[in-house]
Coordinates of C-alpha atoms in Angstrom, one line a residue:
M607 CA -12.8 -15.1 -16.1
P608 CA -10.9 -12.7 -18.4
M609 CA -7.2 -12.7 -18.8
Y610 CA -5.4 -10.4 -16.4
H611 CA -1.9 -8.9 -16.9
R612 CA 0.5 -7.1 -14.5
A613 CA 1.1 -3.9 -16.5
V614 CA 2.5 -0.4 -16.2
I615 CA 0.4 2.4 -17.5
H616 CA 2.4 5.5 -18.3
L617 CA 1.1 8.9 -17.1
D618 CA 3.2 11.1 -19.3
T619 CA 1.1 14.3 -19.4
P620 CA -1.5 16.2 -17.3
A621 CA -4.0 15.1 -20.0
L622 CA -3.2 11.5 -19.4
G623 CA -3.0 11.1 -15.7
M624 CA -4.6 9.2 -12.9
P625 CA -7.9 11.2 -12.9
Q626 CA -8.3 10.4 -16.6
L627 CA -7.4 6.8 -16.1
A628 CA -10.0 6.6 -13.2
A629 CA -12.6 8.2 -15.4
L630 CA -12.3 5.3 -17.8
G631 CA -13.6 3.1 -15.0
L632 CA -10.3 1.3 -14.3
E633 CA -9.6 0.4 -10.8
T634 CA -6.9 2.8 -9.5
D635 CA -7.1 2.3 -5.8
H636 CA -4.7 -0.6 -5.5
G637 CA -1.2 -0.6 -7.1
T638 CA 2.0 1.3 -7.2
Y639 CA 1.9 4.9 -8.2
D640 CA 5.1 7.1 -8.5
G641 CA 3.6 10.1 -10.2
L642 CA 4.7 9.1 -13.7
S643 CA 3.2 5.6 -14.0
F644 CA 0.8 3.2 -12.3
I645 CA 1.5 -0.5 -11.9
S646 CA -1.3 -3.0 -11.1
D647 CA -3.2 -6.0 -12.5
F648 CA -5.5 -5.2 -15.4
S649 CA -7.8 -7.2 -17.6
E650 CA -7.1 -7.3 -21.4
D651 CA -10.2 -5.2 -21.9
E652 CA -9.0 -2.6 -19.5
L653 CA -5.7 -2.3 -21.1
D654 CA -7.3 -2.0 -24.6
L655 CA -9.5 0.8 -23.2
A656 CA -6.5 2.6 -21.8
R657 CA -4.6 2.3 -25.1
K658 CA -7.5 3.5 -27.2
S659 CA -7.7 6.5 -24.9
G660 CA -4.0 7.4 -25.6
F661 CA -2.2 5.8 -22.7
Q662 CA 1.0 3.9 -23.3
T663 CA 1.2 0.5 -21.6
N664 CA 3.8 -2.2 -21.0
I665 CA 2.9 -5.7 -19.9
L666 CA 5.2 -6.9 -17.1
I667 CA 3.6 -10.3 -16.4
H668 CA 1.4 -11.8 -19.2
D669 CA -0.9 -14.0 -17.2
V670 CA -0.7 -12.7 -13.7
S671 CA -3.4 -15.0 -12.4
S672 CA -1.3 -18.0 -13.5
F673 CA 1.7 -16.3 -12.0
Y674 CA -0.1 -16.0 -8.6
A675 CA -1.3 -19.6 -8.8
H676 CA 2.2 -21.0 -9.4
Q677 CA 4.5 -18.7 -7.5
N678 CA 4.4 -21.1 -4.5
D679 CA 5.0 -24.3 -6.4
G680 CA 7.2 -26.6 -4.4
F681 CA 7.2 -24.4 -1.4
N682 CA 7.3 -26.0 2.0
Y683 CA 4.4 -24.4 3.9
A684 CA 5.9 -25.4 7.3
R685 CA 9.0 -23.2 6.5
A686 CA 6.7 -20.2 6.0
K687 CA 6.0 -20.1 9.7
S688 CA 7.7 -17.2 11.6
S689 CA 9.9 -17.7 14.6
S690 CA 8.9 -14.4 16.0
G691 CA 7.8 -14.4 19.6
D692 CA 4.8 -12.3 18.8
R693 CA 3.4 -14.9 16.4
P694 CA 0.0 -16.3 17.6
E695 CA 0.3 -20.0 18.4
N696 CA -3.0 -20.8 16.6
F697 CA -2.2 -18.8 13.5
S698 CA -1.4 -20.9 10.4
L699 CA -1.5 -20.3 6.7
G700 CA -4.4 -21.4 4.5
S701 CA -4.6 -23.6 1.4
Y702 CA -5.6 -20.9 -1.0
G703 CA -2.0 -19.9 -2.0
G704 CA -1.3 -19.4 1.7
Y705 CA -4.6 -17.5 2.2
Y706 CA -7.8 -18.9 3.6
T707 CA -10.6 -20.4 1.7
Y708 CA -14.1 -19.3 2.7
E709 CA -14.7 -22.6 4.5
E710 CA -11.4 -22.3 6.3
M711 CA -12.3 -18.8 7.5
L712 CA -15.6 -20.1 9.0
A713 CA -13.8 -23.0 10.7
I714 CA -11.3 -20.6 12.2
L715 CA -14.0 -18.4 13.6
D716 CA -15.7 -21.5 15.1
D717 CA -12.4 -22.7 16.6
M718 CA -11.8 -19.3 18.2
A719 CA -15.3 -19.4 19.8
K720 CA -14.6 -23.0 21.0
K721 CA -11.2 -22.2 22.5
Y722 CA -12.0 -18.8 24.0
P723 CA -15.8 -18.7 24.7
T724 CA -15.4 -16.0 27.4
L725 CA -13.6 -13.6 25.0
I726 CA -15.2 -14.1 21.5
S727 CA -18.8 -14.7 20.4
K728 CA -19.8 -17.3 18.0
R729 CA -20.1 -16.1 14.4
M730 CA -23.5 -14.7 13.8
Q731 CA -25.5 -13.6 10.8
I732 CA -26.0 -9.8 10.3
E733 CA -29.7 -9.7 11.0
N734 CA -31.4 -11.6 8.1
F735 CA -29.0 -10.2 5.4
T736 CA -27.6 -12.5 2.8
S737 CA -25.4 -11.9 -0.2
I738 CA -26.6 -11.9 -3.8
R739 CA -26.2 -15.7 -3.8
K740 CA -27.8 -16.1 -0.4
E741 CA -24.7 -16.5 1.7
P742 CA -25.1 -15.3 5.3
L743 CA -23.0 -12.3 6.1
Y744 CA -21.2 -13.0 9.4
W745 CA -19.9 -11.0 12.3
C746 CA -18.4 -11.7 15.7
R747 CA -17.4 -9.7 18.8
I748 CA -14.3 -9.8 21.1
S749 CA -14.9 -8.4 24.6
A750 CA -14.8 -9.5 28.2
H751 CA -18.5 -10.3 27.8
P752 CA -18.8 -11.5 24.2
E753 CA -22.3 -13.1 24.6
S754 CA -24.0 -9.7 24.8
E755 CA -23.5 -6.1 23.8
Q756 CA -22.4 -3.7 26.5
K757 CA -23.6 -0.4 25.1
E758 CA -21.7 1.7 27.7
K759 CA -18.3 0.5 26.2
P760 CA -16.7 2.2 23.2
Q761 CA -16.8 0.1 20.0
I762 CA -14.6 -0.4 17.0
L763 CA -15.3 -2.1 13.7
Y764 CA -12.9 -4.1 11.5
T765 CA -14.0 -5.2 8.1
A766 CA -12.2 -7.2 5.3
L767 CA -12.9 -8.4 1.7
H768 CA -15.1 -5.6 0.4
H769 CA -13.2 -6.6 -2.8
A770 CA -13.1 -10.3 -3.6
R771 CA -9.5 -10.4 -4.8
E772 CA -7.9 -9.1 -1.5
P773 CA -7.5 -12.2 0.7
G774 CA -4.6 -10.5 2.6
S775 CA -7.1 -8.2 4.3
L776 CA -8.7 -11.3 5.9
S777 CA -5.4 -13.0 6.9
Q778 CA -4.1 -10.0 8.8
L779 CA -7.4 -9.8 10.6
I780 CA -7.3 -13.4 11.7
Y781 CA -3.7 -12.9 12.8
F782 CA -4.8 -10.0 14.9
M783 CA -7.8 -11.8 16.4
W784 CA -5.7 -14.8 17.5
Y785 CA -3.1 -12.4 19.0
L786 CA -5.8 -10.7 21.2
L787 CA -7.3 -14.0 22.3
E788 CA -4.0 -15.7 23.2
R789 CA -2.5 -12.6 24.9
Y790 CA -5.4 -11.7 27.1
E791 CA -4.3 -13.7 30.2
H792 CA -0.7 -12.5 30.3
D793 CA -0.5 -9.1 28.5
S794 CA -1.9 -6.3 30.6
Q795 CA -2.3 -3.9 27.6
I796 CA -4.4 -6.5 25.7
K797 CA -6.4 -7.2 28.8
D798 CA -7.1 -3.5 29.4
I799 CA -8.2 -3.2 25.8
I800 CA -10.6 -6.1 25.8
D801 CA -11.9 -5.3 29.3
H802 CA -12.8 -1.7 28.4
T803 CA -13.9 -1.9 24.8
E804 CA -15.9 -4.0 22.3
L805 CA -14.2 -5.1 19.0
Y806 CA -16.5 -6.1 16.1
F807 CA -15.5 -7.9 13.0
I808 CA -17.1 -8.5 9.6
P809 CA -14.3 -10.7 8.1
C810 CA -15.9 -11.1 4.7
V811 CA -18.1 -8.4 3.3
N812 CA -18.2 -10.1 -0.2
P813 CA -18.5 -13.8 0.3
D814 CA -19.9 -14.5 -3.2
G815 CA -17.0 -12.8 -5.1
Y816 CA -14.5 -14.4 -2.8
R817 CA -15.8 -17.9 -3.3
F818 CA -16.0 -17.3 -7.0
N819 CA -12.3 -16.5 -7.1
I820 CA -11.4 -19.5 -5.0
A821 CA -13.5 -21.8 -7.2
S822 CA -11.9 -20.4 -10.4
K823 CA -8.3 -20.3 -9.2
P824 CA -8.0 -22.7 -6.2
Q825 CA -4.3 -22.3 -6.0
G826 CA -4.7 -18.5 -5.6
G827 CA -4.8 -15.7 -8.1
G828 CA -8.5 -15.1 -8.7
L829 CA -8.9 -11.5 -9.7
W830 CA -12.6 -10.9 -9.6
R831 CA -13.2 -7.7 -7.7
K832 CA -16.9 -7.0 -7.4
N833 CA -19.8 -8.8 -6.0
M834 CA -21.8 -11.3 -8.1
R835 CA -24.7 -9.1 -9.3
S836 CA -26.1 -10.2 -12.6
I837 CA -27.9 -7.7 -14.8
N838 CA -30.2 -8.9 -17.5
G839 CA -28.9 -12.4 -17.0
V840 CA -25.2 -11.4 -17.4
L841 CA -22.7 -11.3 -14.6
H842 CA -21.3 -7.8 -14.2
G843 CA -21.0 -7.2 -10.4
V844 CA -21.0 -4.1 -8.4
D845 CA -18.0 -2.5 -6.7
L846 CA -19.2 -2.6 -3.1
N847 CA -16.7 0.1 -2.1
R848 CA -18.5 2.5 -4.5
N849 CA -22.0 1.6 -3.4
Y850 CA -22.3 3.6 -0.2
S851 CA -24.5 6.6 -0.2
Y852 CA -22.2 9.5 0.9
G853 CA -21.2 11.2 -2.3
W854 CA -22.5 8.2 -4.4
G855 CA -22.2 8.8 -8.1
S856 CA -21.2 12.5 -7.7
N857 CA -19.0 12.2 -10.8
E858 CA -17.4 9.7 -13.1
L859 CA -13.9 10.2 -11.7
G860 CA -14.5 8.5 -8.4
S861 CA -16.7 5.7 -9.6
S862 CA -18.3 4.5 -12.9
G863 CA -21.8 4.3 -14.2
N864 CA -20.7 1.7 -16.8
L865 CA -21.6 -1.7 -15.5
Q866 CA -18.7 -3.3 -17.3
N867 CA -16.1 -1.3 -15.4
Q868 CA -14.3 -2.4 -12.2
T869 CA -15.6 0.6 -10.2
Y870 CA -19.2 0.2 -11.3
R871 CA -21.2 1.7 -8.4
G872 CA -24.6 0.0 -9.0
D873 CA -27.8 1.7 -10.1
A874 CA -28.5 3.3 -6.7
P875 CA -26.7 3.8 -3.3
F876 CA -26.9 0.8 -1.1
S877 CA -28.4 -1.2 -4.0
E878 CA -26.5 -4.3 -2.9
P879 CA -27.4 -6.6 0.0
E880 CA -23.8 -6.7 1.2
T881 CA -23.6 -2.9 1.7
Q882 CA -27.1 -2.9 3.1
A883 CA -25.9 -5.3 5.8
V884 CA -22.9 -3.2 6.7
K885 CA -25.1 -0.1 6.8
W886 CA -27.6 -1.8 9.1
F887 CA -24.9 -3.2 11.3
T888 CA -23.1 0.1 11.6
E889 CA -26.3 2.0 12.4
A890 CA -27.2 -0.6 15.1
H891 CA -23.9 0.1 17.0
H892 CA -21.9 3.2 18.0
F893 CA -18.5 2.6 16.5
G894 CA -16.0 5.3 17.2
I895 CA -13.3 4.0 14.9
A896 CA -13.4 1.7 11.8
L897 CA -10.7 0.0 9.8
N898 CA -12.0 -1.2 6.4
N899 CA -9.1 -3.4 5.4
H900 CA -8.1 -3.8 1.7
T901 CA -5.0 -4.8 -0.3
H902 CA -2.7 -3.5 -1.6
G903 CA -0.2 -0.6 -1.8
N904 CA 1.3 -0.3 1.7
M905 CA -0.9 2.8 2.3
L906 CA -3.4 4.2 4.8
L907 CA -6.2 6.2 3.4
Y908 CA -8.7 8.4 5.1
P909 CA -11.5 10.8 4.1
W910 CA -12.3 12.5 2.0
G911 CA -12.0 10.0 -0.9
N912 CA -14.7 12.0 -2.8
Y913 CA -12.3 14.9 -3.4
Y914 CA -14.7 16.5 -5.9
S915 CA -18.0 18.1 -5.4
G916 CA -19.8 17.7 -8.7
N917 CA -17.1 18.4 -11.2
K918 CA -15.5 21.3 -9.3
P919 CA -12.3 20.8 -7.2
N920 CA -13.2 20.5 -3.6
T921 CA -9.9 20.7 -1.6
R922 CA -11.5 21.1 1.8
K923 CA -10.2 18.8 4.5
T924 CA -12.5 17.1 7.0
P925 CA -13.2 19.0 10.2
D926 CA -11.1 16.3 11.9
S927 CA -8.1 16.5 9.6
L928 CA -5.7 17.1 12.5
L929 CA -7.0 14.1 14.3
Y930 CA -6.6 12.0 11.2
Y931 CA -3.0 13.2 10.8
E932 CA -2.4 12.2 14.4
Y933 CA -3.9 8.8 14.2
A934 CA -2.3 8.1 10.8
E935 CA 1.1 8.9 12.3
I936 CA 0.5 6.4 15.1
F937 CA -0.8 3.6 12.9
T938 CA 2.1 3.9 10.5
K939 CA 4.8 4.2 13.1
Y940 CA 6.1 0.7 12.6
N941 CA 4.8 -0.5 9.2
G942 CA 6.1 2.5 7.3
Y943 CA 2.9 3.0 5.3
K944 CA 2.3 6.3 3.5
S945 CA -0.9 8.0 4.6
G946 CA -3.3 10.6 3.3
V947 CA -6.5 11.0 1.2
C948 CA -6.9 9.2 -2.1
Y949 CA -5.8 12.3 -4.1
E950 CA -2.7 12.8 -2.1
M951 CA -1.7 9.1 -2.3
L952 CA -2.8 8.1 -5.8
N953 CA -4.0 11.3 -7.5
Y954 CA -7.4 9.8 -7.9
Y955 CA -10.9 10.1 -6.3
A956 CA -13.3 7.7 -4.9
N957 CA -17.0 8.4 -4.3
G958 CA -19.5 6.2 -2.6
D959 CA -16.9 4.4 -0.5
A960 CA -17.2 3.0 3.0
N961 CA -14.7 5.5 4.5
D962 CA -16.6 8.6 3.4
W963 CA -20.0 7.2 4.5
M964 CA -18.8 6.0 7.9
Y965 CA -17.3 9.4 8.6
G966 CA -19.6 11.7 6.7
E967 CA -23.0 10.3 7.4
Q968 CA -23.9 11.7 10.9
K969 CA -27.7 11.7 10.9
S970 CA -28.6 8.0 10.8
K971 CA -25.6 7.2 13.0
N972 CA -22.7 8.8 14.9
K973 CA -19.5 10.0 13.3
I974 CA -16.9 7.3 12.8
I975 CA -13.2 8.0 12.4
S976 CA -12.7 5.6 9.5
F977 CA -9.6 4.4 7.6
I978 CA -8.8 2.1 4.7
P979 CA -5.5 0.3 5.2
E980 CA -4.2 -0.9 1.9
I981 CA -2.2 -3.9 3.1
G982 CA 0.9 -5.4 1.5
Y983 CA 2.5 -5.2 -1.9
S984 CA 0.2 -7.5 -4.0
F985 CA -3.2 -9.0 -4.2
Y986 CA -1.6 -12.4 -3.7
E987 CA 1.8 -12.1 -2.0
N988 CA 4.4 -14.9 -2.1
I989 CA 3.5 -17.3 0.7
S990 CA 6.8 -16.6 2.4
D991 CA 5.7 -13.0 2.9
I992 CA 2.1 -13.4 4.1
E993 CA 2.8 -13.8 7.8
A994 CA 5.3 -10.9 7.9
T995 CA 2.6 -8.6 6.3
C996 CA 0.1 -9.7 9.0
A997 CA 2.6 -8.9 11.7
R998 CA 3.5 -5.6 10.1
N999 CA -0.1 -4.4 10.6
L1000 CA -0.6 -5.7 14.2
Y1001 CA 0.5 -2.5 15.9
A1002 CA -2.0 -0.4 13.9
N1003 CA -4.8 -2.7 14.7
I1004 CA -4.0 -2.6 18.5
E1005 CA -3.5 1.2 18.5
A1006 CA -6.8 1.7 16.7
V1007 CA -8.8 0.1 19.5
R1008 CA -6.7 1.7 22.2
L1009 CA -7.6 5.1 20.9
L1010 CA -11.2 4.5 21.9
L1011 CA -10.0 5.0 25.4
P1012 CA -9.1 8.2 27.3
V1013 CA -5.6 8.3 25.8
A1014 CA -3.3 11.2 26.2
K1015 CA 0.4 11.7 25.6
L1016 CA 3.2 13.7 27.3
L1017 CA 5.2 16.2 25.2
N1018 CA 8.1 18.6 25.5
A1019 CA 9.4 17.8 29.0
K1020 CA 12.0 20.4 30.1
V1021 CA 13.9 20.7 33.4
S1022 CA 15.0 24.0 34.9
L1023 CA 17.0 24.4 38.1
D1024 CA 16.5 28.0 39.1
G1025 CA 15.9 27.8 42.8
E1026 CA 14.0 24.6 43.3
G1027 CA 13.8 22.1 40.4
N1028 CA 10.9 22.3 38.0
L1029 CA 9.8 20.0 35.3
A1030 CA 7.6 21.6 32.7
Y1031 CA 5.7 19.5 30.2
E1032 CA 2.6 19.4 28.0
I1033 CA -0.2 16.9 27.9
K1034 CA -2.3 16.3 24.8
R1035 CA -5.6 14.3 24.7
I1036 CA -5.7 12.1 21.6
G1037 CA -8.1 9.3 22.6
L1038 CA -11.8 9.5 21.8
G1039 CA -12.8 8.6 25.4
E1040 CA -13.1 11.3 28.0
G1041 CA -11.3 10.8 31.3
T1042 CA -9.3 12.1 34.2
Y1043 CA -5.5 12.2 33.7
T1044 CA -3.0 12.2 36.5
V1045 CA 0.7 13.1 35.9
S1046 CA 3.3 12.2 38.5
L1047 CA 7.1 12.5 38.7
F1048 CA 9.4 9.7 39.9
S1049 CA 13.1 9.4 40.2
V1050 CA 14.8 6.5 38.5
D1051 CA 18.0 6.7 40.5
G1052 CA 16.7 8.1 43.9
K1053 CA 18.4 11.4 43.4
M1054 CA 15.3 13.7 43.3
A1055 CA 12.0 13.9 45.1
Q1056 CA 8.7 15.3 43.9
I1057 CA 7.6 18.2 46.1
K1058 CA 4.5 19.3 44.2
G1059 CA 1.8 17.2 42.5
P1060 CA 0.7 15.0 41.1
E1061 CA -1.1 17.2 38.6
V1062 CA -4.7 16.2 37.6
Y1063 CA -6.5 17.1 34.4
T1064 CA -10.2 16.8 33.7
N1065 CA -12.4 17.9 30.9
L1066 CA -9.7 18.0 28.3
E1067 CA -11.1 18.4 24.8
L1068 CA -10.0 16.0 22.0
M1069 CA -6.7 17.2 20.7
E1070 CA -6.4 19.9 23.4
I1071 CA -2.9 20.6 24.7
A1072 CA -2.5 21.7 28.4
K1073 CA 0.7 22.8 30.1
G1074 CA 1.9 21.5 33.4
N1075 CA 4.7 21.9 36.0
I1076 CA 5.9 19.6 38.7
A1077 CA 8.4 21.0 41.3
F1078 CA 11.1 18.7 42.7
S1079 CA 14.0 18.8 45.1
I1080 CA 17.5 17.4 44.7
L1081 CA 18.4 15.1 47.5
P1082 CA 21.5 15.6 49.6
G1083 CA 24.8 14.1 48.4
I1084 CA 24.3 14.8 44.7
R1085 CA 27.4 16.2 43.1
K1086 CA 27.7 18.9 40.5
G1087 CA 27.8 17.2 37.1
D1088 CA 25.8 14.2 38.1
R1089 CA 23.2 13.1 35.6
L1090 CA 19.7 12.5 37.1
K1091 CA 17.1 10.3 35.5
Y1092 CA 13.3 10.6 35.9
I1093 CA 10.1 9.1 34.7
L1094 CA 7.0 11.1 34.1
V1095 CA 3.9 8.9 34.5
L1096 CA 0.5 9.6 33.0
N1097 CA -2.4 7.6 34.4
N1098 CA -5.8 7.7 32.6
G1099 CA -7.7 5.6 35.1
I1100 CA -7.0 2.4 33.1
Y1101 CA -3.2 2.1 32.6
D1102 CA 0.0 4.1 32.8
D1103 CA 1.9 5.8 30.0
T1104 CA 5.4 7.0 30.7
L1105 CA 8.0 9.6 29.4
T1106 CA 11.6 9.1 30.5
G1107 CA 14.3 11.7 30.6
S1108 CA 17.4 12.9 32.3
F1109 CA 19.3 16.1 33.0
W1110 CA 22.6 17.3 34.4
Y1111 CA 22.8 18.7 37.9
C1112 CA 24.9 21.8 38.2
D1113 CA 24.9 25.2 39.8
S1114 CA 24.3 27.0 36.5
P1115 CA 23.9 26.1 32.9
E1116 CA 27.5 27.3 32.2
G1117 CA 28.8 24.8 34.8
C1118 CA 27.2 21.7 33.4
P1119 CA 29.3 19.2 31.5
P1120 CA 30.8 19.1 29.0
D1121 CA 33.4 21.6 30.0
I1122 CA 33.9 24.5 27.6
F1123 CA 36.9 26.8 27.9
P1124 CA 38.4 29.4 27.8
V1125 CA 35.7 31.9 28.5
P1126 CA 35.8 34.3 26.8
A1127 CA 37.2 32.5 23.8
N1128 CA 39.7 33.8 21.3
K1129 CA 40.6 31.8 18.2
H1130 CA 39.6 28.4 19.5
I1131 CA 37.0 27.0 21.9
K1132 CA 37.9 23.7 23.6
I1133 CA 35.2 21.3 24.6
S1134 CA 36.0 18.4 26.9
A1135 CA 33.9 15.3 27.5
L1136 CA 36.6 13.5 29.6
Q1137 CA 34.3 13.3 32.6
L1138 CA 31.2 12.0 30.7
P1139 CA 30.0 8.4 30.6
E1140 CA 31.5 6.0 28.1
D1141 CA 28.4 5.8 26.0
F1142 CA 28.0 9.6 25.7
H1143 CA 27.3 11.0 22.3
A1144 CA 26.0 14.4 21.2
D1145 CA 25.4 16.4 18.0
V1146 CA 26.7 19.9 18.7
A1147 CA 26.3 23.2 16.8
I1148 CA 27.4 26.8 17.4
Y1149 CA 24.8 29.5 16.8
D1150 CA 24.9 33.3 16.8
I1151 CA 22.2 35.3 18.6
S1152 CA 20.1 35.4 15.4
G1153 CA 19.9 31.6 15.4
R1154 CA 22.2 31.1 12.4
V1155 CA 24.3 27.9 12.6
H1156 CA 28.0 28.5 12.0
T1157 CA 29.5 25.0 12.5
K1158 CA 28.4 21.5 13.5
F1159 CA 30.3 18.6 15.0
E1160 CA 30.0 15.4 17.0
L1161 CA 31.1 15.1 20.6
K1162 CA 31.8 11.7 22.1
A1163 CA 33.0 10.5 25.5
A1164 CA 36.7 11.2 26.3
D1165 CA 36.8 13.8 23.4
V1166 CA 38.7 17.0 23.9
L1167 CA 37.9 19.1 20.8
S1168 CA 39.5 22.3 19.7
I1169 CA 37.0 24.2 17.5
D1170 CA 38.3 27.0 15.3
V1171 CA 36.3 30.2 15.8
S1172 CA 38.8 32.6 14.5
Y1173 CA 36.6 33.4 11.5
L1174 CA 33.7 34.4 13.7
A1175 CA 33.0 38.0 14.6
E1176 CA 33.3 39.1 18.2
G1177 CA 30.2 38.7 20.2
V1178 CA 27.9 36.3 22.0
Y1179 CA 27.3 32.8 20.7
F1180 CA 25.5 29.7 21.9
I1181 CA 26.8 26.1 21.9
K1182 CA 23.9 23.7 21.7
G1183 CA 24.1 19.9 22.0
F1184 CA 21.6 17.2 21.6
S1185 CA 22.0 13.7 23.1
E1186 CA 19.2 11.2 22.8
E1187 CA 20.4 9.3 25.9
Y1188 CA 21.8 12.1 28.0
G1189 CA 19.6 15.1 27.3
N1190 CA 20.4 18.5 25.8
F1191 CA 22.7 21.2 26.8
I1192 CA 23.3 24.8 25.9
R1193 CA 26.1 27.2 26.8
K1194 CA 26.5 30.9 26.2
V1195 CA 30.1 31.9 25.2
T1196 CA 31.7 35.2 24.3
I1197 CA 34.2 35.4 21.6
A1198 CA 36.7 38.3 21.9
H1199 CA 39.7 38.3 19.5

């Protein structure tokens, strides 16, 4: 195996940028890119090629494979276990620098099937497909009936290890699988997901390359990327994530025709048995969503990776770009990953990758909303960080399968009190599954009663937003200035989703707390929060009728603020406040000097 270095390649001019680096056949889909430089792990030959092409480089770690292999020397593996309550009881680190050997992966899959035979199938070979070196390519299924396919249920696909040097993609998948299995009996959300969907896993797409890395660097740090394809008796390998047919070989920016390069795409689309197996398996099912897991970069990528058509810029978005934005925002809510297409994230292109094929190929199979999570900060993270990286991606894995269901969300709830009470809201369908949605209003504190509804929605299109209103009455005994709390409940026939809110009860908007006086105002406006709860806090601003902000300030419980308005022209103004806990308020005031 060649010597690898952690290095920074400087991208100083438009003529020496990421597209030009990718055109050399260097792997640019994993690493740290800040617009001016790119940091990743490169072979000596790759760095020589970059230098000869005019790029300036600096080596940060001379022998990065050795660094990976020894970064955990003397580390107590037991101490790497998290104390988090979400940690699956059966999850443990592997012996390959904290990651799993291939044999450990197989043993874990067997252990899962032994412990949870009613939730997960035994590992099975994908038809009769084997790798270059005749290793079976395995898959398994998690569902309420794992022994057989239930075609009426929506399906999701999770893959890992397209690239042999990305063991973290497997570890986080094992973490997620244990989490599902262990939580089924006592977590209603997980039970709903498993009962109503089928989850499919191909945990190692590239077994030959993975085993090669483990054999050559048993402590961790093997940096072979491709499969084990030999050409004319010489090992070169094919980049499996450039070997899919959609956009295959459309240019030299998104893959390489040079068999020595890391992004060598093979001599034909689906030339490799590993990608043939994924193709067959995908076409044999009806996956709605797919997560093709990779490492690293703390990013979430989605189509199009092949951002060029021939050699001409092709800036078109997918027809489902708004859906991709929506899902990416959900998946990255807690892990903080950046999201976008390859060009937006790394200023490079990728043709012939799994993402574009799974989404773009719609003749031999259905359309799949596919993503590539680039997990973690390194090909081989420090052992003390592995479990945290797994946990960091748990929410995205759960939300991905949940979005197969008839999921909708509530937006922009607003209360008005003209005559009878009215709660206006919007409902937006974001799940792939079609369903009937029922929206109901409930009082948290028993101070209001629904007098209209619930509202029922059918035939909502994906990403459609519908408006709704629910009328309510205020129960006797409620005083002016009381704060009323409500829950808006959306049921999709499987589970409930909720939106909570509150509002002030008063005869008119001008009469709601906080108190504002005098009216009309002269040189000062006084705002009193004396009567408000102890934890009240609001951000307040004074606007003119054109919407221009003139001053901003904070208002807290027990405050009596005197705001100087002597510099404002006479006229009508609005005082608007926003409180996350207590809702918003708006007052119209007149200033007369």
